[in-house]
mmCIF file of C-alpha atoms in Angstrom:
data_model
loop_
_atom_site.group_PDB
_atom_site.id
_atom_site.type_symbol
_atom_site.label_atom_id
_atom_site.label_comp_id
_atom_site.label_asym_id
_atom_site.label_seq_id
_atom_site.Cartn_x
_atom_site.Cartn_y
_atom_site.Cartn_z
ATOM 1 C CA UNK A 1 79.978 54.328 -173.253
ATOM 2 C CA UNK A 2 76.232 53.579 -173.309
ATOM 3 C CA UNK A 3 74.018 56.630 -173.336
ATOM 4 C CA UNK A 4 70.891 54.705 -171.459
ATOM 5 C CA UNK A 5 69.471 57.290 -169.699
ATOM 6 C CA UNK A 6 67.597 55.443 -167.733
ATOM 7 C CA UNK A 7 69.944 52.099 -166.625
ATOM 8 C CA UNK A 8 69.023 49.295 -164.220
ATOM 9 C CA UNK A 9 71.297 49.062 -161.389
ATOM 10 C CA UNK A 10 72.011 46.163 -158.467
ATOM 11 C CA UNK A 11 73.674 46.814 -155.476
ATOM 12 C CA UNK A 12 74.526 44.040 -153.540
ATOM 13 C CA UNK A 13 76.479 43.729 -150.266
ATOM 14 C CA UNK A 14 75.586 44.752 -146.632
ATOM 15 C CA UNK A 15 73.196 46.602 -145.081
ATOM 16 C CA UNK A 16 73.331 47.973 -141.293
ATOM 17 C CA UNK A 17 71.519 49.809 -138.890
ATOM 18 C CA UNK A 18 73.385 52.978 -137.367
ATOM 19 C CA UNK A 19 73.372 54.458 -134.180
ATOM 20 C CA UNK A 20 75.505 57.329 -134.068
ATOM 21 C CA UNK A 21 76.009 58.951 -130.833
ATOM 22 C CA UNK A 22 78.134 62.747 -130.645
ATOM 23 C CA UNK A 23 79.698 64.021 -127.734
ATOM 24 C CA UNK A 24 82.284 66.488 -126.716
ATOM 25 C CA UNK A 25 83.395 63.420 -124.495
ATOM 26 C CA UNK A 26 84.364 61.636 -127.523
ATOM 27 C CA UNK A 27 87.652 64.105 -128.435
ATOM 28 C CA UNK A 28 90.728 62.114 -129.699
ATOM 29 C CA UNK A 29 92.689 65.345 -129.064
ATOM 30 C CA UNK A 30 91.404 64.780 -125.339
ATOM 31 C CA UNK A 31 94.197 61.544 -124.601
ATOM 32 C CA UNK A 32 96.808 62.186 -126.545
ATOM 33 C CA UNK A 33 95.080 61.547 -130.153
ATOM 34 C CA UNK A 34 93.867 58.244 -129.226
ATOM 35 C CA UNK A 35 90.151 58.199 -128.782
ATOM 36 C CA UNK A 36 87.365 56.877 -126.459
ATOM 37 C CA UNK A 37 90.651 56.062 -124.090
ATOM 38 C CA UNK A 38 88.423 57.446 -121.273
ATOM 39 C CA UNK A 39 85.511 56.017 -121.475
ATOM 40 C CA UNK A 40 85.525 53.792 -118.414
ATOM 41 C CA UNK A 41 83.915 50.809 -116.940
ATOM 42 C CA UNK A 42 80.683 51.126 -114.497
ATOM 43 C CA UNK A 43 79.994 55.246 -115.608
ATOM 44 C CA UNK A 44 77.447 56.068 -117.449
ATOM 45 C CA UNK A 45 78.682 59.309 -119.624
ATOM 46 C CA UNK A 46 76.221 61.721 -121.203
ATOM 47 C CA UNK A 47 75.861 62.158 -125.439
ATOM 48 C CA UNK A 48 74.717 65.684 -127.060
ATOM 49 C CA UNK A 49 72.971 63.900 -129.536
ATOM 50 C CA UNK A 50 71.593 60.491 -130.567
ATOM 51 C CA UNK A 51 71.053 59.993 -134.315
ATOM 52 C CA UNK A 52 69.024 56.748 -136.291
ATOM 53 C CA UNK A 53 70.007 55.978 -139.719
ATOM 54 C CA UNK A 54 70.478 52.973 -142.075
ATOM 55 C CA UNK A 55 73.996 52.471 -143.436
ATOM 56 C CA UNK A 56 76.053 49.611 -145.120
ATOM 57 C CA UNK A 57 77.875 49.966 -148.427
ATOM 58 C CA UNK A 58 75.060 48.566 -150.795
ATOM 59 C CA UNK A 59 72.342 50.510 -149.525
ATOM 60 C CA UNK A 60 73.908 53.866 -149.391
ATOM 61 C CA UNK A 61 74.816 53.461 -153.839
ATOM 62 C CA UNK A 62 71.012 52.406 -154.037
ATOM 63 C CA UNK A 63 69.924 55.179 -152.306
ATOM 64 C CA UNK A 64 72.508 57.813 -154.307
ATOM 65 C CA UNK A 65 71.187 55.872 -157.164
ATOM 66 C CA UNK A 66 67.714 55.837 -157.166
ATOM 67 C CA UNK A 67 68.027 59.538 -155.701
ATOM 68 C CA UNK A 68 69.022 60.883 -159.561
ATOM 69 C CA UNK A 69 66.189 58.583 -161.477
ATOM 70 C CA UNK A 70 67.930 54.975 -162.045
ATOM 71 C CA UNK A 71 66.604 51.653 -161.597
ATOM 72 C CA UNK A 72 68.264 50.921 -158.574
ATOM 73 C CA UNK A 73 68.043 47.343 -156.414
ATOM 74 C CA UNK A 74 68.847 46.486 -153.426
ATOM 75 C CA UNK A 75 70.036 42.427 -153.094
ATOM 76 C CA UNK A 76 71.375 40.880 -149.264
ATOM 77 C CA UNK A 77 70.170 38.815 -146.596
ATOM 78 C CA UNK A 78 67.719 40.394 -143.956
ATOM 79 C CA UNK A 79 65.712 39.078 -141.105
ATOM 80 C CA UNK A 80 62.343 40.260 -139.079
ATOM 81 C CA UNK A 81 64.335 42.423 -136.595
ATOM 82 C CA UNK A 82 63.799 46.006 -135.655
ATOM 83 C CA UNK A 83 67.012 47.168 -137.926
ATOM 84 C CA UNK A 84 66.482 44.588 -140.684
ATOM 85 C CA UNK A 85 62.582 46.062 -140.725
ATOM 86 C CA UNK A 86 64.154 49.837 -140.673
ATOM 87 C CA UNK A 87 66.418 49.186 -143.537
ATOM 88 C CA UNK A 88 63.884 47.872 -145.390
ATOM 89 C CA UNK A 89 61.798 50.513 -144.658
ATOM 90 C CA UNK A 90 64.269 53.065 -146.089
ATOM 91 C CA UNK A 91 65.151 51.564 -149.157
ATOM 92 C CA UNK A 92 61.322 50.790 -150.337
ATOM 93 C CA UNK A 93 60.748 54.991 -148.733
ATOM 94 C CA UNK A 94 63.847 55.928 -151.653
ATOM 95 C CA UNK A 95 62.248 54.222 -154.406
ATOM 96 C CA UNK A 96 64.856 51.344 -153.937
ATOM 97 C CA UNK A 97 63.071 47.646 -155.095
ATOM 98 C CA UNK A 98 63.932 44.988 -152.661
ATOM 99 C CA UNK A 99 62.326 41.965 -154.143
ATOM 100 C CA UNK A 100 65.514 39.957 -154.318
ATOM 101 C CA UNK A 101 66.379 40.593 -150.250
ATOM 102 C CA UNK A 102 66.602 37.273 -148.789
ATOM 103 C CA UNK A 103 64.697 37.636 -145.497
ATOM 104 C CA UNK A 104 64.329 34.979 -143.433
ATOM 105 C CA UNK A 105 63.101 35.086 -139.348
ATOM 106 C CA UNK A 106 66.699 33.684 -138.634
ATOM 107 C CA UNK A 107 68.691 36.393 -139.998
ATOM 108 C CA UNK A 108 69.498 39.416 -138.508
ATOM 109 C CA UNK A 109 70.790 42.813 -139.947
ATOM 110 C CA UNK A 110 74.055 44.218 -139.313
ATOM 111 C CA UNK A 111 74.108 46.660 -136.637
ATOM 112 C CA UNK A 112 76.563 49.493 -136.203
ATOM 113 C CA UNK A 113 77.131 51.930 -132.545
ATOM 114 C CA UNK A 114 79.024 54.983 -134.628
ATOM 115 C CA UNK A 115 80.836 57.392 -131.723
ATOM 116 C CA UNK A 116 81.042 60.491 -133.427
ATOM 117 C CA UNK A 117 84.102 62.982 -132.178
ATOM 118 C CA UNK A 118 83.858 66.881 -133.081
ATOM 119 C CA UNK A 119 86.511 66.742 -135.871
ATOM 120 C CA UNK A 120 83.782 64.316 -137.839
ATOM 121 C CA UNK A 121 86.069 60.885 -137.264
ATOM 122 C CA UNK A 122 84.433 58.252 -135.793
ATOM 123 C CA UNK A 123 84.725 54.769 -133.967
ATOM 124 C CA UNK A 124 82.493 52.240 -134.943
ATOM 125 C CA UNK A 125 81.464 49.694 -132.800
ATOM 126 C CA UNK A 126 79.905 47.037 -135.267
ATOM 127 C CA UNK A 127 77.578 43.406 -134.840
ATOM 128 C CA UNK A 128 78.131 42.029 -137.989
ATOM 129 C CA UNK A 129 74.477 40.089 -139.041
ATOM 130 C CA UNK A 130 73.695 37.849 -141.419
ATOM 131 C CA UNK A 131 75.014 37.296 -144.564
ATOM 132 C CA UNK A 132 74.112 35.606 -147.780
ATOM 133 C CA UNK A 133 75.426 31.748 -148.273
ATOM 134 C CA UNK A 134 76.311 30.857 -151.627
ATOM 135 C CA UNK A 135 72.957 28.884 -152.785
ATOM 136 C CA UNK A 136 71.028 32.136 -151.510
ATOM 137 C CA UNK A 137 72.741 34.415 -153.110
ATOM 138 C CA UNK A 138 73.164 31.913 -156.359
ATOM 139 C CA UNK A 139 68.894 31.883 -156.274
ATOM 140 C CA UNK A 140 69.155 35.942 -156.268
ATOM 141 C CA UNK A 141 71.498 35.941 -158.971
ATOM 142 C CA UNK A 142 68.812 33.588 -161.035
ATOM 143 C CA UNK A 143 66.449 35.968 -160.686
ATOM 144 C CA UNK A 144 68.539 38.664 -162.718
ATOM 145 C CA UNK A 145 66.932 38.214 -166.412
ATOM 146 C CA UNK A 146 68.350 42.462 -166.786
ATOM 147 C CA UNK A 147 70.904 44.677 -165.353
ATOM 148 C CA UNK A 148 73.031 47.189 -167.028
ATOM 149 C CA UNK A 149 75.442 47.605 -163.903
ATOM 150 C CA UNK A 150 76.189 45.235 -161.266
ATOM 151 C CA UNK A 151 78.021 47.106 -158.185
ATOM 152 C CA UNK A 152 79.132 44.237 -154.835
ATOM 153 C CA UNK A 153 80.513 45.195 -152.059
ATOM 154 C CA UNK A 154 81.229 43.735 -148.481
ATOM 155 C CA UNK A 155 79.885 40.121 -149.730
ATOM 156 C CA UNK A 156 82.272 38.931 -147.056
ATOM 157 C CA UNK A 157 82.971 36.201 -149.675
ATOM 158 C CA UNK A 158 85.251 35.774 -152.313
ATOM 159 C CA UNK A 159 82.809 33.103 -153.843
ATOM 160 C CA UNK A 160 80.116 34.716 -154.093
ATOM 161 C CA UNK A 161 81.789 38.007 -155.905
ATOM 162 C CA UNK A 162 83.193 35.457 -158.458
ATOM 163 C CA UNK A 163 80.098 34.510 -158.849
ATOM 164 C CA UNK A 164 78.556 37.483 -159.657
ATOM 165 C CA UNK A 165 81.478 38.176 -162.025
ATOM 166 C CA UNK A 166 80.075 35.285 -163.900
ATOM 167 C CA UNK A 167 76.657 36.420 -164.094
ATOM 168 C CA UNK A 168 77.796 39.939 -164.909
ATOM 169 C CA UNK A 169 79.273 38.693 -168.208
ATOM 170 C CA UNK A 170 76.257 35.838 -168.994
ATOM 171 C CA UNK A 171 73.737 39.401 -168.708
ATOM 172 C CA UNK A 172 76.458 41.336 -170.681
ATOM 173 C CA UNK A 173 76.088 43.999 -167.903
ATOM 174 C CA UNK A 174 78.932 45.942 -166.519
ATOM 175 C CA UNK A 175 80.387 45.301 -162.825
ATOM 176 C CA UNK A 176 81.655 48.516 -160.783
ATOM 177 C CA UNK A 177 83.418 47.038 -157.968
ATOM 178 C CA UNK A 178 84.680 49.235 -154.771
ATOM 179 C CA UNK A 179 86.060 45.895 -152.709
ATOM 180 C CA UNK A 180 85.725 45.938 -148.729
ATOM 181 C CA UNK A 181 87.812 43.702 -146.574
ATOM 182 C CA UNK A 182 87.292 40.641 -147.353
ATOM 183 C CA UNK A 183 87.553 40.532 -151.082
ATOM 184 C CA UNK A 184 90.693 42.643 -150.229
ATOM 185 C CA UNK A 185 92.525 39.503 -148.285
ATOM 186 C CA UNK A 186 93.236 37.664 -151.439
ATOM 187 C CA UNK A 187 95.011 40.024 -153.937
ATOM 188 C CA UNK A 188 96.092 37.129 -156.380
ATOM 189 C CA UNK A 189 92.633 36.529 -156.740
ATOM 190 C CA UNK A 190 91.036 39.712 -157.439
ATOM 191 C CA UNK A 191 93.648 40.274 -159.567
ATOM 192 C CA UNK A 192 92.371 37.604 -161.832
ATOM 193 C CA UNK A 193 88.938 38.979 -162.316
ATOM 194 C CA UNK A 194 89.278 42.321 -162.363
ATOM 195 C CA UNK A 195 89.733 41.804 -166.578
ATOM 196 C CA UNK A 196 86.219 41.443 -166.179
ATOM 197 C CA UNK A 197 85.695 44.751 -163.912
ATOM 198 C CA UNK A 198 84.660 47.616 -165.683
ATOM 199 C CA UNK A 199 85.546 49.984 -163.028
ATOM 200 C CA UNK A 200 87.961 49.904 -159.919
ATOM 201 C CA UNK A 201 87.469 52.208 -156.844
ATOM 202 C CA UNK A 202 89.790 51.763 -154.238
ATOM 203 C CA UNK A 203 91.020 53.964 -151.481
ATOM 204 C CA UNK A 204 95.267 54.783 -151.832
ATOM 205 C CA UNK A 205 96.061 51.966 -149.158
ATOM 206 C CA UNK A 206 93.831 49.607 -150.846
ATOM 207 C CA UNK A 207 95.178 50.328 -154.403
ATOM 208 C CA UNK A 208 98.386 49.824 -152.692
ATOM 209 C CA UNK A 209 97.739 46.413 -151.546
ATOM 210 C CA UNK A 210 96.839 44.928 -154.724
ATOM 211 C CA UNK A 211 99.293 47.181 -157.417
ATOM 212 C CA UNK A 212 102.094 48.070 -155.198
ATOM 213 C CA UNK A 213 103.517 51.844 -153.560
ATOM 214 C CA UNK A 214 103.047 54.473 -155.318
ATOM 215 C CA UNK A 215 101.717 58.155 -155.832
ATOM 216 C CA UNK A 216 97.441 58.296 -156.991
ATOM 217 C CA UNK A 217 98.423 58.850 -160.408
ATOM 218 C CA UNK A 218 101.092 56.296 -160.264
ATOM 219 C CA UNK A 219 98.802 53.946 -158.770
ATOM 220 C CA UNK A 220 95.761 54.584 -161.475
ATOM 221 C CA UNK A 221 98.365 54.171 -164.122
ATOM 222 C CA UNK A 222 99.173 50.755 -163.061
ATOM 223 C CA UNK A 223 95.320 49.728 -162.033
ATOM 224 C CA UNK A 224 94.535 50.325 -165.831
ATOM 225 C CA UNK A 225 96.779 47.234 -166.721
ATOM 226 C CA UNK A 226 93.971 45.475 -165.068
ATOM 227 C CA UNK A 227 90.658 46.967 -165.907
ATOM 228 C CA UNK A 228 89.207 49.903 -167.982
ATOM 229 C CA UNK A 229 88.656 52.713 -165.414
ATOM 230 C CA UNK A 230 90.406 53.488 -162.111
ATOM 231 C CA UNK A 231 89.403 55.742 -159.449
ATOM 232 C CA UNK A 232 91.759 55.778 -156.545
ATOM 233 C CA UNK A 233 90.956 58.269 -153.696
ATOM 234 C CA UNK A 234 92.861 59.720 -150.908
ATOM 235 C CA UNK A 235 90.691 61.173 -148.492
ATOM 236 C CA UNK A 236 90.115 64.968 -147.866
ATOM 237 C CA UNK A 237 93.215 64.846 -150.581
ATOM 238 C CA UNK A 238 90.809 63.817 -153.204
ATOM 239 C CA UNK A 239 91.132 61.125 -155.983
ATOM 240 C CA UNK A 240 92.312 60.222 -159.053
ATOM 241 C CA UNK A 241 90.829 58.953 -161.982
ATOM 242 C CA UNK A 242 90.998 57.658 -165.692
ATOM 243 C CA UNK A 243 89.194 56.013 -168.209
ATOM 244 C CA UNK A 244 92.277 55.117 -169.839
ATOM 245 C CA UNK A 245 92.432 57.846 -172.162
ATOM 246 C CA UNK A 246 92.641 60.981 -169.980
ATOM 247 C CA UNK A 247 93.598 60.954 -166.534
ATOM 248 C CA UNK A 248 91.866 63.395 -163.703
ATOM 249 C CA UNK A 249 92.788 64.563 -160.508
ATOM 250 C CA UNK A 250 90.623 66.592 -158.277
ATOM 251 C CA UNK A 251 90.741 67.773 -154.460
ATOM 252 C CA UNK A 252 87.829 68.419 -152.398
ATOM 253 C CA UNK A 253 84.342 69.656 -154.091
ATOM 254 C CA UNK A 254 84.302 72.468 -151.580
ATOM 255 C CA UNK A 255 85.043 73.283 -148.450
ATOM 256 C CA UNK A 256 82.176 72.337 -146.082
ATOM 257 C CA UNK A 257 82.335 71.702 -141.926
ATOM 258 C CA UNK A 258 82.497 67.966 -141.871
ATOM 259 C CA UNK A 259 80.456 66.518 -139.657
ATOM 260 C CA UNK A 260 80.487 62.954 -140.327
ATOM 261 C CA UNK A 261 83.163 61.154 -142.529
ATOM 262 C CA UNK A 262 80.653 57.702 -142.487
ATOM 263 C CA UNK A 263 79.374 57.046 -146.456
ATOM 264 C CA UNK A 264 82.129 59.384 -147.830
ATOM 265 C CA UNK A 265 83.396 56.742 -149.987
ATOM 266 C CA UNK A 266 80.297 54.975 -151.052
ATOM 267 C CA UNK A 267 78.913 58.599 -151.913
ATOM 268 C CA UNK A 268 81.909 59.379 -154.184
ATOM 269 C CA UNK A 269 81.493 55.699 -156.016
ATOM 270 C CA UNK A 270 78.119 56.009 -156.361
ATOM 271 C CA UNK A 271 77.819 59.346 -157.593
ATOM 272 C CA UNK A 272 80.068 58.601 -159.903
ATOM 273 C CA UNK A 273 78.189 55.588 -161.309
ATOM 274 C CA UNK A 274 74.805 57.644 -161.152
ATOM 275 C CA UNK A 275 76.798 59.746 -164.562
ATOM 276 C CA UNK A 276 79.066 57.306 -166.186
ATOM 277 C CA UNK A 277 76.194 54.923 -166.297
ATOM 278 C CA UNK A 278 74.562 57.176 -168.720
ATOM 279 C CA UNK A 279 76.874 57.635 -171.000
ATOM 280 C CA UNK A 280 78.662 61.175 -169.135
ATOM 281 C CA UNK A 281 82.294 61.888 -169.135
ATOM 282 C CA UNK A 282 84.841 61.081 -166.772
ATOM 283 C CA UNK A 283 85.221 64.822 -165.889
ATOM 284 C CA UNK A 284 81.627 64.989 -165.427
ATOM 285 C CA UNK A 285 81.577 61.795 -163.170
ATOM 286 C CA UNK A 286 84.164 62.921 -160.871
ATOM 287 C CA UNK A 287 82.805 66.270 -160.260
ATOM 288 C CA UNK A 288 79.423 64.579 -159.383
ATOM 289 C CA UNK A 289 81.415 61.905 -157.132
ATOM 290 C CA UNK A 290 82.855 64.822 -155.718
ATOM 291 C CA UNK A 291 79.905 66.376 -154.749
ATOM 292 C CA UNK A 292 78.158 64.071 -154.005
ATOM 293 C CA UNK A 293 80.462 63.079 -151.047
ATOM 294 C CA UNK A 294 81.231 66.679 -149.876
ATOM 295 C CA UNK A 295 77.231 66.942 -149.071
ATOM 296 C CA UNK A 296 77.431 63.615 -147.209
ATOM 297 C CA UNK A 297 80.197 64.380 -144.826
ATOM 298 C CA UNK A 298 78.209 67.433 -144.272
ATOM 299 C CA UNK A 299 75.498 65.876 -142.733
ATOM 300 C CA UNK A 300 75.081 62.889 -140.030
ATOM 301 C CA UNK A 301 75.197 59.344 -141.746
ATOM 302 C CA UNK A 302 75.712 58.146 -144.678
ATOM 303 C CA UNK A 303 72.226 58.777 -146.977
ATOM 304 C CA UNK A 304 71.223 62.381 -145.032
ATOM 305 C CA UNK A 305 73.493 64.158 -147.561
ATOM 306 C CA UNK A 306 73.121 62.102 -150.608
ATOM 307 C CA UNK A 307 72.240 64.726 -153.740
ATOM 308 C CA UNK A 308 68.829 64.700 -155.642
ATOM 309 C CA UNK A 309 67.999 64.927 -158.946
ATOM 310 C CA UNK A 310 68.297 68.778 -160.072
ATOM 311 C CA UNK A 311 70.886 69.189 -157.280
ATOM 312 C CA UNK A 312 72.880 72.671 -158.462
ATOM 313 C CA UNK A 313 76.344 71.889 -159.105
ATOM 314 C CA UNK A 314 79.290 74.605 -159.397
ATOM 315 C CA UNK A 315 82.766 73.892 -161.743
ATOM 316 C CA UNK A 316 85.777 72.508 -159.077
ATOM 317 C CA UNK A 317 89.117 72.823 -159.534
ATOM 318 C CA UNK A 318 90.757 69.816 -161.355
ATOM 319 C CA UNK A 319 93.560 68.984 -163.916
ATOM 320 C CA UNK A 320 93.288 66.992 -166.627
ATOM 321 C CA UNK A 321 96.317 65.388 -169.051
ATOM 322 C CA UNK A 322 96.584 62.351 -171.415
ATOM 323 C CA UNK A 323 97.407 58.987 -169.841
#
């Protein structure tokens, strides 16, 4: 592992604007543990609380990112719109640069309604926005003369994450890749470049998808045939990781009241980046991840919770074996 202490990282992938909206009202437990069943047409139905935040994969790792003292970047397509002007906002307010977002008066930024229930789950009612074609995003990629890490996701393209695969290896930088749906619909092909992925995050169903059933560790253990390190989570059941050497498997960081499950994932990735970046071990990484997350779900979207440099961290409970 490099120990550059101070690496420069670009996120790149979708950005929204959240609305999240809690109510009592909103109880799956309510109609038989299927939610917002009763919500019907022509009422209007009261909310506790209304809450503003900016979301979307990329954003949150910049944020977690810059948050502990990297040189974090934030790379999409955004227009002139109230949400595309708040996100921006945010990510120039955490320190984030944002001179390779593609903002154009015809674009608009992803916007997301999130109905919050009292358990922390949550429906999400979400306008998709603008993207990036390939010849925009193949101009932002030009403009990359230095990166360390390279973390996509949601580029609702398969093309354009090849692509960045390609530049990855021309800057001899390193790609962390946690896939969303779309790079997800064609296994066989992510398959293929994953050789040149230095780290896999996926989620247990996800992992399953592209490896086959299996347990976490069974599924980690068969994700290292394609790539260096694996981190497969599970949830509140926590993850499972390995760098190839050793393999970890932790639960929850603590137990906190979750509030909000939204950025969970992107927390954990991110966090985990923030260490192994510089040069930290795996157990180190995870515990961080770990953290990391735990404080998000704590809190009302997904940056609120996101852990600062000098955070206090305690030990968690974890085993670790040989692969």
């Amino acid at each position: 592992m490099s120990q550059n202490q101070n690496p420069t990282i670009y996120a790149l992938g979708k950005a929204t604007q959240d609305v999240f909206l809690r109510s009592d009202e909103f109880d799956p437990k309510t109609e038989g543990k299927v939610a917002y069943t009763h919500l019907p047409l022509g009422e209007k139905i009261d909310v506790e609380e209304a809450f503003f935040a900016t979301g979307g994969n990329a954003t949150n790792v910049a944020v977690t990112l810059a948050r502990q003292g990297i040189d974090a970047h934030f790379v999409w397509a955004l227009g002139e719109d109230p949400a595309s002007q708040s996100i921006l906002a945010d990510m120039q307010a955490e320190g984030v640069q944002t001179d390779l977002v593609d903002q154009r008066p015809e674009y608009k930024a992803s916007f997301s309604t999130v109905l919050l229930s009292p358990d922390g789950e949550r429906t999400i009612l979400n306008f998709r926005g603008s993207g990036m074609d390939e010849d925009s995003f193949s101009k932002a990629l030009h403009r990359i003369d230095k990166a360390d890490w390279l973390y996509p996701s949601s580029l609702r393209n398969y093309q354009l994450l090849d692509m960045l695969v390609k530049k990855a290896k021309a800057l001899d930088a390193k790609v962390m890749l946690n896939p969303a749906g779309s790079e997800l619909a064609h296994p066989d092909k992510l398959k293929k470049i994953l050789e040149d992925i230095e780290v896999l995050c996926l989620n247990k169903e996800e992992m399953q998808s592209v490896v086959g059933k299996g347990s976490l560790e069974e599924l980690v253990k068969k994700g290292l045939d394609l790539c260096p390190v694996v981190i497969v989570s599970d949830g509140p059941n926590g993850v499972c990781a390995s760098d190839g050497k050793t393999i970890i498997k932790a639960g929850m960081y603590e137990e906190v009241p979750v509030i909000d499950r939204t950025g969970a994932g992107d927390a954990f990735a991110s966090g985990f980046l923030s260490k192994w970046s510089r040069g930290s071990s795996l157990r180190d990484a995870v515990i961080f991840g770990s953290a990391n997350s735990t404080s998000v779900v704590s809190k009302i979207g997904a940056k609120a919770g996101i852990l600062r440099t000098g955070a206090k961290l305690h030990d968690m409970q974890l085993e670790e074996h040989d692969v």
